[in-house]
Amino acid sequence: MAARFKANRKGIGQMLRMPGMQAEMLRRAEVIKGVAVGLSPVDAGGPHPGHYRDSWETDSTPRGGRRRDRAVGYVRNTAHYARWVEYGTERVTAHHVLLRAAQLGGRN
């Protein structure tokens, strides 16, 4: 006789929001942050050398995702010019620091 499984949606939702899941999402965000810091470009001759590299932050919440039904971890850079470093402009080449960090750090 084959085994049967019936998913309990309420239980799965509770599991996705539990403190251990939130802690794991924060741990993964910290790994990605560490890789992003290592990949961050530093303009030694610029007005604020290392500001972009030093502006990485992580956070987590038990109510994230599109439906606000699961624990998530966030990695962000608070430098006002971070989007231009990530995506580039017509004069500056895109560095894709966060993208590359997520690809490399997501393996851990």
Short mmCIF file of N, CA, C and O in Angstrom, two decimals:
data_model
loop_
_atom_site.label_atom_id
_atom_site.label_comp_id
_atom_site.label_asym_id
_atom_site.label_seq_id
_atom_site.Cartn_x
_atom_site.Cartn_y
_atom_site.Cartn_z
N MET A 1 0.84 -1.17 0.00
CA MET A 1 0.00 0.00 0.00
C MET A 1 0.89 1.25 0.00
O MET A 1 1.85 1.35 0.76
N ALA A 2 0.59 2.19 -0.86
CA ALA A 2 1.38 3.42 -0.99
C ALA A 2 1.06 4.38 0.15
O ALA A 2 -0.07 4.45 0.63
N ALA A 3 2.07 5.12 0.57
CA ALA A 3 1.87 6.12 1.61
C ALA A 3 1.13 7.31 1.03
O ALA A 3 1.25 7.63 -0.15
N ARG A 4 0.36 7.99 1.88
CA ARG A 4 -0.38 9.17 1.46
C ARG A 4 0.11 10.38 2.24
O ARG A 4 0.48 10.26 3.39
N PHE A 5 0.09 11.50 1.58
CA PHE A 5 0.50 12.74 2.22
C PHE A 5 -0.54 13.80 1.92
O PHE A 5 -0.94 13.99 0.78
N LYS A 6 -0.99 14.46 2.96
CA LYS A 6 -1.92 15.57 2.79
C LYS A 6 -1.29 16.79 3.45
O LYS A 6 -1.04 16.80 4.65
N ALA A 7 -1.01 17.80 2.64
CA ALA A 7 -0.35 19.00 3.13
C ALA A 7 -1.28 19.79 4.04
O ALA A 7 -2.46 19.96 3.75
N ASN A 8 -0.74 20.27 5.12
CA ASN A 8 -1.46 21.15 6.03
C ASN A 8 -0.95 22.56 5.78
O ASN A 8 0.13 22.94 6.23
N ARG A 9 -1.71 23.36 5.05
CA ARG A 9 -1.26 24.69 4.65
C ARG A 9 -0.97 25.60 5.84
O ARG A 9 -0.02 26.36 5.84
N LYS A 10 -1.77 25.51 6.86
CA LYS A 10 -1.55 26.33 8.04
C LYS A 10 -0.23 25.94 8.71
O LYS A 10 0.55 26.80 9.11
N GLY A 11 0.05 24.66 8.79
CA GLY A 11 1.29 24.19 9.38
C GLY A 11 2.51 24.58 8.56
O GLY A 11 3.55 24.96 9.11
N ILE A 12 2.39 24.51 7.24
CA ILE A 12 3.49 24.92 6.37
C ILE A 12 3.74 26.42 6.53
O ILE A 12 4.89 26.87 6.61
N GLY A 13 2.66 27.20 6.62
CA GLY A 13 2.80 28.64 6.84
C GLY A 13 3.50 28.94 8.16
O GLY A 13 4.37 29.82 8.22
N GLN A 14 3.15 28.23 9.20
CA GLN A 14 3.81 28.42 10.49
C GLN A 14 5.29 28.06 10.41
O GLN A 14 6.13 28.75 10.98
N MET A 15 5.60 26.99 9.70
CA MET A 15 6.99 26.59 9.54
C MET A 15 7.80 27.66 8.80
O MET A 15 8.93 27.96 9.17
N LEU A 16 7.21 28.27 7.77
CA LEU A 16 7.92 29.27 6.98
C LEU A 16 8.14 30.57 7.73
O LEU A 16 8.96 31.39 7.32
N ARG A 17 7.42 30.77 8.84
CA ARG A 17 7.56 31.99 9.64
C ARG A 17 8.27 31.77 10.98
O ARG A 17 8.50 32.71 11.72
N MET A 18 8.64 30.55 11.30
CA MET A 18 9.21 30.27 12.62
C MET A 18 10.58 30.94 12.80
O MET A 18 11.26 31.26 11.82
N PRO A 19 10.97 31.21 14.04
CA PRO A 19 12.22 31.91 14.32
C PRO A 19 13.45 31.24 13.70
O PRO A 19 14.37 31.92 13.25
N GLY A 20 13.49 29.94 13.67
CA GLY A 20 14.62 29.25 13.07
C GLY A 20 14.74 29.53 11.58
O GLY A 20 15.85 29.65 11.05
N MET A 21 13.62 29.63 10.91
CA MET A 21 13.63 29.94 9.47
C MET A 21 14.10 31.38 9.26
O MET A 21 14.90 31.66 8.36
N GLN A 22 13.64 32.30 10.12
CA GLN A 22 14.07 33.68 10.01
C GLN A 22 15.57 33.79 10.28
O GLN A 22 16.28 34.52 9.58
N ALA A 23 16.07 33.05 11.25
CA ALA A 23 17.51 33.06 11.55
C ALA A 23 18.32 32.53 10.36
O ALA A 23 19.39 33.05 10.04
N GLU A 24 17.82 31.51 9.70
CA GLU A 24 18.52 30.96 8.53
C GLU A 24 18.53 31.95 7.38
O GLU A 24 19.53 32.09 6.67
N MET A 25 17.42 32.66 7.17
CA MET A 25 17.39 33.67 6.11
C MET A 25 18.37 34.80 6.41
O MET A 25 19.06 35.28 5.50
N LEU A 26 18.50 35.19 7.69
CA LEU A 26 19.47 36.22 8.06
C LEU A 26 20.89 35.70 7.86
O LEU A 26 21.76 36.43 7.38
N ARG A 27 21.15 34.45 8.19
CA ARG A 27 22.48 33.87 7.99
C ARG A 27 22.85 33.90 6.51
O ARG A 27 23.97 34.28 6.14
N ARG A 28 21.91 33.52 5.67
CA ARG A 28 22.18 33.53 4.23
C ARG A 28 22.41 34.94 3.71
O ARG A 28 23.26 35.18 2.86
N ALA A 29 21.65 35.90 4.24
CA ALA A 29 21.84 37.30 3.85
C ALA A 29 23.22 37.79 4.26
O ALA A 29 23.89 38.52 3.52
N GLU A 30 23.69 37.37 5.45
CA GLU A 30 25.02 37.76 5.91
C GLU A 30 26.12 37.18 5.00
O GLU A 30 27.13 37.84 4.75
N VAL A 31 25.92 35.96 4.52
CA VAL A 31 26.89 35.36 3.60
C VAL A 31 26.95 36.18 2.31
O VAL A 31 28.03 36.51 1.81
N ILE A 32 25.80 36.53 1.78
CA ILE A 32 25.75 37.32 0.55
C ILE A 32 26.37 38.69 0.78
O ILE A 32 27.11 39.21 -0.06
N LYS A 33 26.10 39.30 1.94
CA LYS A 33 26.70 40.60 2.28
C LYS A 33 28.22 40.49 2.29
O LYS A 33 28.92 41.36 1.76
N GLY A 34 28.75 39.44 2.88
CA GLY A 34 30.20 39.26 2.92
C GLY A 34 30.81 39.17 1.54
O GLY A 34 31.88 39.76 1.28
N VAL A 35 30.16 38.47 0.64
CA VAL A 35 30.64 38.38 -0.74
C VAL A 35 30.53 39.74 -1.42
O VAL A 35 31.45 40.17 -2.13
N ALA A 36 29.42 40.46 -1.18
CA ALA A 36 29.22 41.78 -1.79
C ALA A 36 30.30 42.77 -1.33
O ALA A 36 30.80 43.57 -2.14
N VAL A 37 30.66 42.73 -0.07
CA VAL A 37 31.71 43.61 0.44
C VAL A 37 33.02 43.31 -0.29
O VAL A 37 33.75 44.23 -0.70
N GLY A 38 33.31 42.05 -0.48
CA GLY A 38 34.54 41.67 -1.20
C GLY A 38 34.54 42.07 -2.66
O GLY A 38 35.60 42.37 -3.23
N LEU A 39 33.37 42.11 -3.28
CA LEU A 39 33.27 42.45 -4.70
C LEU A 39 33.11 43.96 -4.94
O LEU A 39 33.23 44.41 -6.08
N SER A 40 32.84 44.72 -3.89
CA SER A 40 32.54 46.15 -4.04
C SER A 40 33.74 46.93 -4.58
O SER A 40 34.84 46.82 -4.04
N PRO A 41 33.51 47.74 -5.61
CA PRO A 41 34.59 48.57 -6.14
C PRO A 41 34.88 49.73 -5.17
O PRO A 41 33.98 50.24 -4.51
N VAL A 42 36.14 50.10 -5.07
CA VAL A 42 36.55 51.22 -4.22
C VAL A 42 37.33 52.20 -5.10
O VAL A 42 38.34 51.84 -5.69
N ASP A 43 36.84 53.43 -5.16
CA ASP A 43 37.52 54.48 -5.92
C ASP A 43 38.46 55.21 -4.96
O ASP A 43 38.06 56.12 -4.24
N ALA A 44 39.72 54.78 -4.94
CA ALA A 44 40.69 55.34 -4.00
C ALA A 44 40.90 56.84 -4.20
O ALA A 44 41.22 57.55 -3.26
N GLY A 45 40.68 57.33 -5.40
CA GLY A 45 40.86 58.76 -5.68
C GLY A 45 39.58 59.55 -5.55
O GLY A 45 39.58 60.76 -5.77
N GLY A 46 38.48 58.91 -5.21
CA GLY A 46 37.19 59.58 -5.12
C GLY A 46 37.02 60.36 -3.82
O GLY A 46 37.85 60.28 -2.92
N PRO A 47 35.91 61.09 -3.71
CA PRO A 47 35.68 61.90 -2.51
C PRO A 47 35.39 61.08 -1.25
O PRO A 47 35.64 61.54 -0.14
N HIS A 48 34.85 59.89 -1.40
CA HIS A 48 34.50 59.05 -0.25
C HIS A 48 34.97 57.61 -0.51
O HIS A 48 34.14 56.71 -0.70
N PRO A 49 36.26 57.36 -0.49
CA PRO A 49 36.74 56.00 -0.80
C PRO A 49 36.24 54.97 0.20
O PRO A 49 36.32 55.18 1.41
N GLY A 50 35.66 53.90 -0.30
CA GLY A 50 35.17 52.82 0.56
C GLY A 50 33.77 53.01 1.09
O GLY A 50 33.25 52.14 1.78
N HIS A 51 33.13 54.13 0.79
CA HIS A 51 31.77 54.37 1.31
C HIS A 51 30.78 53.32 0.78
O HIS A 51 29.99 52.79 1.55
N TYR A 52 30.84 53.04 -0.49
CA TYR A 52 29.94 52.02 -1.07
C TYR A 52 30.19 50.66 -0.42
O TYR A 52 29.26 49.99 0.01
N ARG A 53 31.45 50.28 -0.30
CA ARG A 53 31.80 48.99 0.31
C ARG A 53 31.31 48.89 1.75
O ARG A 53 30.86 47.84 2.19
N ASP A 54 31.36 50.00 2.49
CA ASP A 54 30.99 50.00 3.90
C ASP A 54 29.49 50.21 4.13
O ASP A 54 29.06 50.25 5.28
N SER A 55 28.70 50.38 3.10
CA SER A 55 27.27 50.68 3.24
C SER A 55 26.35 49.48 3.10
O SER A 55 25.14 49.64 2.96
N TRP A 56 26.87 48.27 3.11
CA TRP A 56 26.03 47.08 3.00
C TRP A 56 25.35 46.78 4.33
O TRP A 56 25.97 46.88 5.39
N GLU A 57 24.06 46.41 4.28
CA GLU A 57 23.27 46.07 5.47
C GLU A 57 22.48 44.80 5.21
O GLU A 57 22.14 44.50 4.06
N THR A 58 22.16 44.10 6.30
CA THR A 58 21.28 42.93 6.20
C THR A 58 20.15 43.09 7.21
O THR A 58 20.27 43.82 8.19
N ASP A 59 19.05 42.39 6.95
CA ASP A 59 17.89 42.41 7.83
C ASP A 59 17.05 41.18 7.50
O ASP A 59 17.23 40.57 6.45
N SER A 60 16.16 40.83 8.40
CA SER A 60 15.22 39.74 8.11
C SER A 60 13.90 40.03 8.80
O SER A 60 13.83 40.83 9.74
N THR A 61 12.86 39.39 8.32
CA THR A 61 11.52 39.55 8.89
C THR A 61 10.77 38.24 8.71
O THR A 61 10.99 37.52 7.73
N PRO A 62 9.86 37.92 9.63
CA PRO A 62 9.06 36.71 9.46
C PRO A 62 7.89 36.90 8.50
O PRO A 62 7.24 35.94 8.12
N ARG A 63 7.60 38.13 8.11
CA ARG A 63 6.46 38.41 7.23
C ARG A 63 6.93 39.07 5.94
O ARG A 63 6.70 40.24 5.70
N GLY A 64 7.59 38.31 5.09
CA GLY A 64 8.08 38.84 3.83
C GLY A 64 7.53 38.06 2.66
O GLY A 64 6.62 37.25 2.80
N GLY A 65 8.08 38.31 1.51
CA GLY A 65 7.59 37.68 0.30
C GLY A 65 6.41 38.44 -0.28
O GLY A 65 5.91 39.40 0.31
N ARG A 66 5.96 38.03 -1.42
CA ARG A 66 4.86 38.72 -2.10
C ARG A 66 3.59 38.72 -1.28
O ARG A 66 2.86 39.70 -1.22
N ARG A 67 3.31 37.62 -0.60
CA ARG A 67 2.08 37.51 0.19
C ARG A 67 2.30 37.79 1.67
O ARG A 67 1.39 37.62 2.47
N ARG A 68 3.51 38.15 2.04
CA ARG A 68 3.85 38.41 3.45
C ARG A 68 3.58 37.18 4.32
O ARG A 68 3.08 37.28 5.43
N ASP A 69 3.95 36.02 3.79
CA ASP A 69 3.62 34.77 4.48
C ASP A 69 4.83 33.90 4.79
O ASP A 69 4.69 32.74 5.12
N ARG A 70 6.06 34.47 4.73
CA ARG A 70 7.24 33.65 4.98
C ARG A 70 8.40 34.53 5.45
O ARG A 70 8.42 35.73 5.21
N ALA A 71 9.37 33.89 6.12
CA ALA A 71 10.57 34.59 6.55
C ALA A 71 11.45 34.89 5.35
O ALA A 71 11.58 34.07 4.45
N VAL A 72 12.02 36.08 5.34
CA VAL A 72 12.92 36.47 4.27
C VAL A 72 14.12 37.21 4.86
O VAL A 72 14.05 37.74 5.97
N GLY A 73 15.21 37.23 4.12
CA GLY A 73 16.39 38.00 4.47
C GLY A 73 16.63 39.04 3.40
O GLY A 73 16.37 38.79 2.22
N TYR A 74 17.08 40.21 3.80
CA TYR A 74 17.33 41.31 2.87
C TYR A 74 18.80 41.70 2.91
O TYR A 74 19.41 41.73 3.98
N VAL A 75 19.34 42.03 1.75
CA VAL A 75 20.68 42.61 1.64
C VAL A 75 20.50 43.87 0.82
O VAL A 75 19.92 43.84 -0.26
N ARG A 76 21.00 44.98 1.34
CA ARG A 76 20.86 46.24 0.61
C ARG A 76 22.09 47.12 0.86
O ARG A 76 22.78 46.97 1.85
N ASN A 77 22.29 48.05 -0.05
CA ASN A 77 23.35 49.03 0.09
C ASN A 77 22.70 50.39 0.24
O ASN A 77 21.88 50.79 -0.58
N THR A 78 23.07 51.12 1.29
CA THR A 78 22.42 52.40 1.59
C THR A 78 23.11 53.60 0.97
O THR A 78 22.64 54.72 1.15
N ALA A 79 24.19 53.40 0.24
CA ALA A 79 24.82 54.53 -0.45
C ALA A 79 23.84 55.08 -1.48
O ALA A 79 23.18 54.32 -2.20
N HIS A 80 23.74 56.40 -1.54
CA HIS A 80 22.73 57.00 -2.43
C HIS A 80 22.98 56.68 -3.91
O HIS A 80 22.07 56.74 -4.72
N TYR A 81 24.18 56.30 -4.26
CA TYR A 81 24.51 56.00 -5.65
C TYR A 81 24.61 54.50 -5.93
O TYR A 81 25.08 54.09 -6.99
N ALA A 82 24.13 53.67 -5.02
CA ALA A 82 24.26 52.22 -5.15
C ALA A 82 23.61 51.68 -6.42
O ALA A 82 24.13 50.77 -7.06
N ARG A 83 22.46 52.21 -6.81
CA ARG A 83 21.79 51.70 -8.01
C ARG A 83 22.62 51.93 -9.26
O ARG A 83 22.59 51.15 -10.19
N TRP A 84 23.39 53.04 -9.28
CA TRP A 84 24.21 53.32 -10.46
C TRP A 84 25.44 52.41 -10.50
O TRP A 84 25.91 52.06 -11.57
N VAL A 85 25.95 52.03 -9.33
CA VAL A 85 27.05 51.08 -9.30
C VAL A 85 26.55 49.71 -9.78
O VAL A 85 27.21 49.04 -10.56
N GLU A 86 25.37 49.33 -9.31
CA GLU A 86 24.81 48.02 -9.66
C GLU A 86 24.44 47.94 -11.15
O GLU A 86 24.83 47.01 -11.84
N TYR A 87 23.68 48.92 -11.63
CA TYR A 87 23.13 48.85 -12.99
C TYR A 87 23.88 49.67 -14.02
O TYR A 87 23.66 49.50 -15.22
N GLY A 88 24.75 50.58 -13.59
CA GLY A 88 25.50 51.41 -14.52
C GLY A 88 24.69 52.56 -15.07
O GLY A 88 23.50 52.70 -14.80
N THR A 89 25.35 53.40 -15.82
CA THR A 89 24.71 54.52 -16.51
C THR A 89 25.28 54.55 -17.93
O THR A 89 26.05 53.67 -18.31
N GLU A 90 24.95 55.60 -18.67
CA GLU A 90 25.52 55.70 -20.02
C GLU A 90 27.02 55.98 -19.97
O GLU A 90 27.72 55.74 -20.95
N ARG A 91 27.52 56.46 -18.81
CA ARG A 91 28.95 56.76 -18.68
C ARG A 91 29.72 55.76 -17.82
O ARG A 91 30.93 55.72 -17.87
N VAL A 92 29.00 55.02 -17.00
CA VAL A 92 29.64 54.11 -16.04
C VAL A 92 29.18 52.68 -16.33
O VAL A 92 27.98 52.42 -16.47
N THR A 93 30.12 51.77 -16.38
CA THR A 93 29.80 50.36 -16.62
C THR A 93 29.14 49.75 -15.38
O THR A 93 29.55 50.04 -14.25
N ALA A 94 28.15 48.92 -15.58
CA ALA A 94 27.47 48.24 -14.47
C ALA A 94 28.42 47.24 -13.82
O ALA A 94 29.13 46.52 -14.50
N HIS A 95 28.42 47.22 -12.49
CA HIS A 95 29.26 46.27 -11.75
C HIS A 95 28.48 45.04 -11.30
O HIS A 95 29.09 44.02 -11.01
N HIS A 96 27.18 45.14 -11.16
CA HIS A 96 26.32 44.02 -10.74
C HIS A 96 26.85 43.33 -9.49
O HIS A 96 26.91 42.10 -9.42
N VAL A 97 27.22 44.12 -8.49
CA VAL A 97 27.81 43.59 -7.26
C VAL A 97 26.81 42.68 -6.54
O VAL A 97 27.14 41.55 -6.17
N LEU A 98 25.60 43.16 -6.31
CA LEU A 98 24.62 42.36 -5.57
C LEU A 98 24.21 41.12 -6.35
O LEU A 98 24.07 40.03 -5.78
N LEU A 99 24.05 41.24 -7.64
CA LEU A 99 23.71 40.08 -8.47
C LEU A 99 24.79 39.00 -8.36
O LEU A 99 24.50 37.83 -8.10
N ARG A 100 26.04 39.41 -8.54
CA ARG A 100 27.14 38.44 -8.47
C ARG A 100 27.29 37.86 -7.07
O ARG A 100 27.56 36.67 -6.90
N ALA A 101 27.08 38.70 -6.04
CA ALA A 101 27.17 38.22 -4.65
C ALA A 101 26.10 37.19 -4.37
O ALA A 101 26.35 36.18 -3.72
N ALA A 102 24.89 37.42 -4.85
CA ALA A 102 23.79 36.46 -4.65
C ALA A 102 24.08 35.15 -5.39
O ALA A 102 23.81 34.08 -4.87
N GLN A 103 24.65 35.26 -6.58
CA GLN A 103 24.97 34.05 -7.32
C GLN A 103 26.08 33.24 -6.64
O GLN A 103 26.00 32.02 -6.55
N LEU A 104 27.10 33.92 -6.14
CA LEU A 104 28.22 33.24 -5.50
C LEU A 104 27.88 32.83 -4.06
O LEU A 104 28.19 31.72 -3.64
N GLY A 105 27.25 33.73 -3.31
CA GLY A 105 26.93 33.46 -1.91
C GLY A 105 25.74 32.54 -1.73
O GLY A 105 25.59 31.91 -0.69
N GLY A 106 24.88 32.47 -2.73
CA GLY A 106 23.70 31.63 -2.64
C GLY A 106 24.01 30.14 -2.62
O GLY A 106 23.16 29.31 -2.34
N ARG A 107 25.24 29.80 -2.91
CA ARG A 107 25.66 28.39 -2.92
C ARG A 107 25.90 27.88 -1.51
O ARG A 107 26.04 26.68 -1.31
N ASN A 108 26.02 28.78 -0.53
CA ASN A 108 26.34 28.36 0.85
C ASN A 108 25.11 28.24 1.69
O ASN A 108 24.30 28.95 1.88
#
